[in-house]
Short mmCIF file of C-alpha atoms in Angstrom, two decimals:
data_model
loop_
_atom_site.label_atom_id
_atom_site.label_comp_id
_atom_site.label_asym_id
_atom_site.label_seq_id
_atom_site.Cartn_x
_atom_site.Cartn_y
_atom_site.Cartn_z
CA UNK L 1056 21.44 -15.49 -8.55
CA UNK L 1057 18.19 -15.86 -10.55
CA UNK L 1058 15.08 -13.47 -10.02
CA UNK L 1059 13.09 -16.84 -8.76
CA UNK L 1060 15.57 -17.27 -6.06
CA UNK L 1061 15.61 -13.37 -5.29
CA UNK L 1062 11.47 -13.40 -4.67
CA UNK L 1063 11.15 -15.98 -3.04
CA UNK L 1064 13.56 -15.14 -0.74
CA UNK L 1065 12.12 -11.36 -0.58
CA UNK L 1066 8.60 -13.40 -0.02
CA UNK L 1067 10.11 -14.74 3.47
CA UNK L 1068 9.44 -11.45 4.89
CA UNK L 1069 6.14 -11.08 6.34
CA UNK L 1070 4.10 -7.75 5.41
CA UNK L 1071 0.94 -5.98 5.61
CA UNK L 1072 -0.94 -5.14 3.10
CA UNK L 1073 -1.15 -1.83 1.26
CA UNK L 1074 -2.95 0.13 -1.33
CA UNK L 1075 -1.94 3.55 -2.66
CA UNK L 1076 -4.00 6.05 -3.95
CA UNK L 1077 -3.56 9.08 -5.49
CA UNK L 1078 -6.05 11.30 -8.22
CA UNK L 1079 -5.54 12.76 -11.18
CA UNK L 1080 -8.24 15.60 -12.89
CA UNK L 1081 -10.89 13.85 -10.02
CA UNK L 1082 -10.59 10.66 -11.15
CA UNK L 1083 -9.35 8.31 -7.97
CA UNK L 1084 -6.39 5.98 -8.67
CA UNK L 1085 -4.47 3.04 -6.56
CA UNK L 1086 -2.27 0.38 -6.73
CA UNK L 1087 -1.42 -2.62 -4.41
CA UNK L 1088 2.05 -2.41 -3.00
CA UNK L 1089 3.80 -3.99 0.03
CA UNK L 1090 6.60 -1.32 -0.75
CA UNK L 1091 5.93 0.55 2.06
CA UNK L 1092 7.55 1.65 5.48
CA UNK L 1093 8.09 5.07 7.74
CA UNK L 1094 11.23 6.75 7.52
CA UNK L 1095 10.92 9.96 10.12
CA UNK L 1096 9.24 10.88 12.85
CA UNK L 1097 10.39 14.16 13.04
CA UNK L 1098 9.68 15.23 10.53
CA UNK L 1099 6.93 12.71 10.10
CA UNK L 1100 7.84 10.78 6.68
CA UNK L 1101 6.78 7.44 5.00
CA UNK L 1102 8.49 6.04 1.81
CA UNK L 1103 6.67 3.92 -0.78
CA UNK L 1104 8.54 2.14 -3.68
CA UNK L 1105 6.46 1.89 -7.14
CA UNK L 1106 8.14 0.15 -9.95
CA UNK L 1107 8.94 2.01 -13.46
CA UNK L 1108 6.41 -1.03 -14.87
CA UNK L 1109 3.83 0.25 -13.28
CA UNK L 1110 1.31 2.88 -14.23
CA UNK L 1111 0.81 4.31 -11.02
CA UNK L 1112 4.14 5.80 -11.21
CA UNK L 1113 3.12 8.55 -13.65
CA UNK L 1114 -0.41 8.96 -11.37
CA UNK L 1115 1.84 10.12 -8.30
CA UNK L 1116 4.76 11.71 -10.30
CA UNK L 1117 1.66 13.74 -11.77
CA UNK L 1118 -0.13 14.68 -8.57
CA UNK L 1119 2.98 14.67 -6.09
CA UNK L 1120 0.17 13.28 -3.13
CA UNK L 1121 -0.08 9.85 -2.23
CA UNK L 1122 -1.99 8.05 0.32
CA UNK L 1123 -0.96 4.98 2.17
CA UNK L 1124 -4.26 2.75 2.63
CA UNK L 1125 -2.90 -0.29 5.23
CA UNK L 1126 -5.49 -3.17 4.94
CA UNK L 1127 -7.24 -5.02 7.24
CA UNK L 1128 -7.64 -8.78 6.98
CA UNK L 1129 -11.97 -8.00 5.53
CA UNK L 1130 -10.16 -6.23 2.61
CA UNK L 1131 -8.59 -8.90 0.65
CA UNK L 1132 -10.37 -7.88 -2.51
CA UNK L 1133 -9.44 -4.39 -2.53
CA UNK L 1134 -5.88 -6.12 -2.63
CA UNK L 1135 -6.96 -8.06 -5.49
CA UNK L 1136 -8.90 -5.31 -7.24
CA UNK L 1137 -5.71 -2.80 -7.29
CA UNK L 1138 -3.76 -5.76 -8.50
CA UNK L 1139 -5.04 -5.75 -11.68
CA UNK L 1140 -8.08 -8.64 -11.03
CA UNK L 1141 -11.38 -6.46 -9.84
CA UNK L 1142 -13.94 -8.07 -8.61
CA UNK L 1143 -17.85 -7.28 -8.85
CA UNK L 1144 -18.33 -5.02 -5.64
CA UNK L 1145 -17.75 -1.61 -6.39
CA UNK L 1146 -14.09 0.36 -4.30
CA UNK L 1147 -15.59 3.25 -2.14
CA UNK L 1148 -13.57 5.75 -1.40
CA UNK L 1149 -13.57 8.47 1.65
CA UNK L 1150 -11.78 11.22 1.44
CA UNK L 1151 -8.68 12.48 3.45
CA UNK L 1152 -6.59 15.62 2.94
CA UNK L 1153 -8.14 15.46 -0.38
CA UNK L 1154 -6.60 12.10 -1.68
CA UNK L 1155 -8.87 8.78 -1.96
CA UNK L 1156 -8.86 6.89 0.60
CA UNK L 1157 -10.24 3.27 1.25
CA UNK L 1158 -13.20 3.07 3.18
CA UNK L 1159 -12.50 0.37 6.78
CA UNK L 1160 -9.17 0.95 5.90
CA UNK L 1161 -6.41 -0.07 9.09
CA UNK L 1162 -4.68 3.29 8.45
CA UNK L 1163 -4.93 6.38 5.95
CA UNK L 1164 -2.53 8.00 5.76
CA UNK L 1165 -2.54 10.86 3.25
CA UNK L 1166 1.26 12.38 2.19
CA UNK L 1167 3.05 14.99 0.05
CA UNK L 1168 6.11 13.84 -2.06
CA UNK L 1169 9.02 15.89 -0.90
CA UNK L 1170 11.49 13.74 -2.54
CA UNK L 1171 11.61 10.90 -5.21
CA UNK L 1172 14.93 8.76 -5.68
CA UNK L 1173 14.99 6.41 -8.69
CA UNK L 1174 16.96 3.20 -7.66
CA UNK L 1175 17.28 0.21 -10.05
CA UNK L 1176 13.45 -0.17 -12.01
CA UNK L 1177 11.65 1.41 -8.94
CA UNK L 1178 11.33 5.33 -7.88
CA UNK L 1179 11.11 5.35 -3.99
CA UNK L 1180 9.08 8.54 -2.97
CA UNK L 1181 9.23 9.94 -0.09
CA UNK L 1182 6.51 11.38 1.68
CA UNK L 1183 5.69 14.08 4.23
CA UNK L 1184 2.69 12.82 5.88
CA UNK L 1185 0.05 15.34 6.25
CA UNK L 1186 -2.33 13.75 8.00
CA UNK L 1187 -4.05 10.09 9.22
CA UNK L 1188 -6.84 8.31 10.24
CA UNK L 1189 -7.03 4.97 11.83
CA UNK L 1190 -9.55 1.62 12.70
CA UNK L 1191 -9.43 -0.68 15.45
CA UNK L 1192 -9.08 -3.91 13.34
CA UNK L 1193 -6.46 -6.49 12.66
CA UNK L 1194 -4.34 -6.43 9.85
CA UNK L 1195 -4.18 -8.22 6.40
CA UNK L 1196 -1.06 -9.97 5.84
CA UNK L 1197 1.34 -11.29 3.18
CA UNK L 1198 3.75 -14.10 3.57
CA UNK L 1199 5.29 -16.77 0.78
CA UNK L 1200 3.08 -15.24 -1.80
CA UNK L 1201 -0.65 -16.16 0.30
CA UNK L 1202 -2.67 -13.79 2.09
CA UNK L 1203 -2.87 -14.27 5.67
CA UNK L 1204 -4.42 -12.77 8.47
CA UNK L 1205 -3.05 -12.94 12.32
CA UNK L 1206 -6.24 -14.94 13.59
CA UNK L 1207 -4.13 -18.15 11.44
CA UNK L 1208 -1.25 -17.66 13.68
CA UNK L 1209 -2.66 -17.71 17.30
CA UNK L 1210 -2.33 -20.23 19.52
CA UNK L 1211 -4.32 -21.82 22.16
CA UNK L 1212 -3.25 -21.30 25.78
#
């Protein structure tokens, strides 16, 4: 089957948004990735997928601590920004187990690799999470290759 086939199929499956962060010598690094799920809740465990491409993969390979940043439908840019097209407002970060984290994030979630599997031209890592924070917002979401956000989908009663 071709690759065009294979995404846009993959791109049938609605998803939230993430950004994962990591830091290297104190300098703050992320990437936008939708390769995300949890694994374990006992132990508590979360797997992200990061593709060989990207440069990210050597930023967490490096640092062995990720954190999982779930956006919230106001944080389309920060999608955009960690996707390789910044935009003029500056990324704030917080702080959480000592990993960036994105400010009004949905979730943090802050992790330690315990294991990384390379399968075909992504690594999956899996991480122990070590500890989270969370908002009271709705979520930003991804579906046939747009942004959405829930509020799109309700319907009047």
């Amino acid at each position: 089957m071709d690759d065009r086939l294979f995404r846009d199929a993959m791109g049938k499956f609605a998803t939230g948004v993430t950004v994962l962060t990591t830091e290297n010598d104190g300098v703050p690094h992320g990437m936008t990735a939708n390769g995300f799920m949890s694994v374990s809740l006992d132990p508590k465990l979360v797997v992200i997928s990061i593709g060989h491409k990207a440069k990210f993969l050597e930023k967490v390979s490096a640092s062995k601590k990720f954190a999982v940043n779930i956006l919230s439908e106001d944080q389309e840019q920060h999608s955009r920004h960690f996707s390789g097209r910044p935009g003029d407002d500056p990324v704030l970060f917080d702080t959480l187990e000592g990993l960036p984290v994105l400010n009004g994030a949905l979730a943090q979630i802050a992790c330690e690799v315990v294991s990384a599997h390379v399968e075909g031209d992504h690594t999956l890592f899996i991480g122990k999470v070590l500890d989270l924070k969370l908002e009271d917002k709705e979520p930003l979401l991804f579906f046939g290759g747009k942004y959405r956000e829930l509020s799109q989908f309700e319907t009047v009663k």
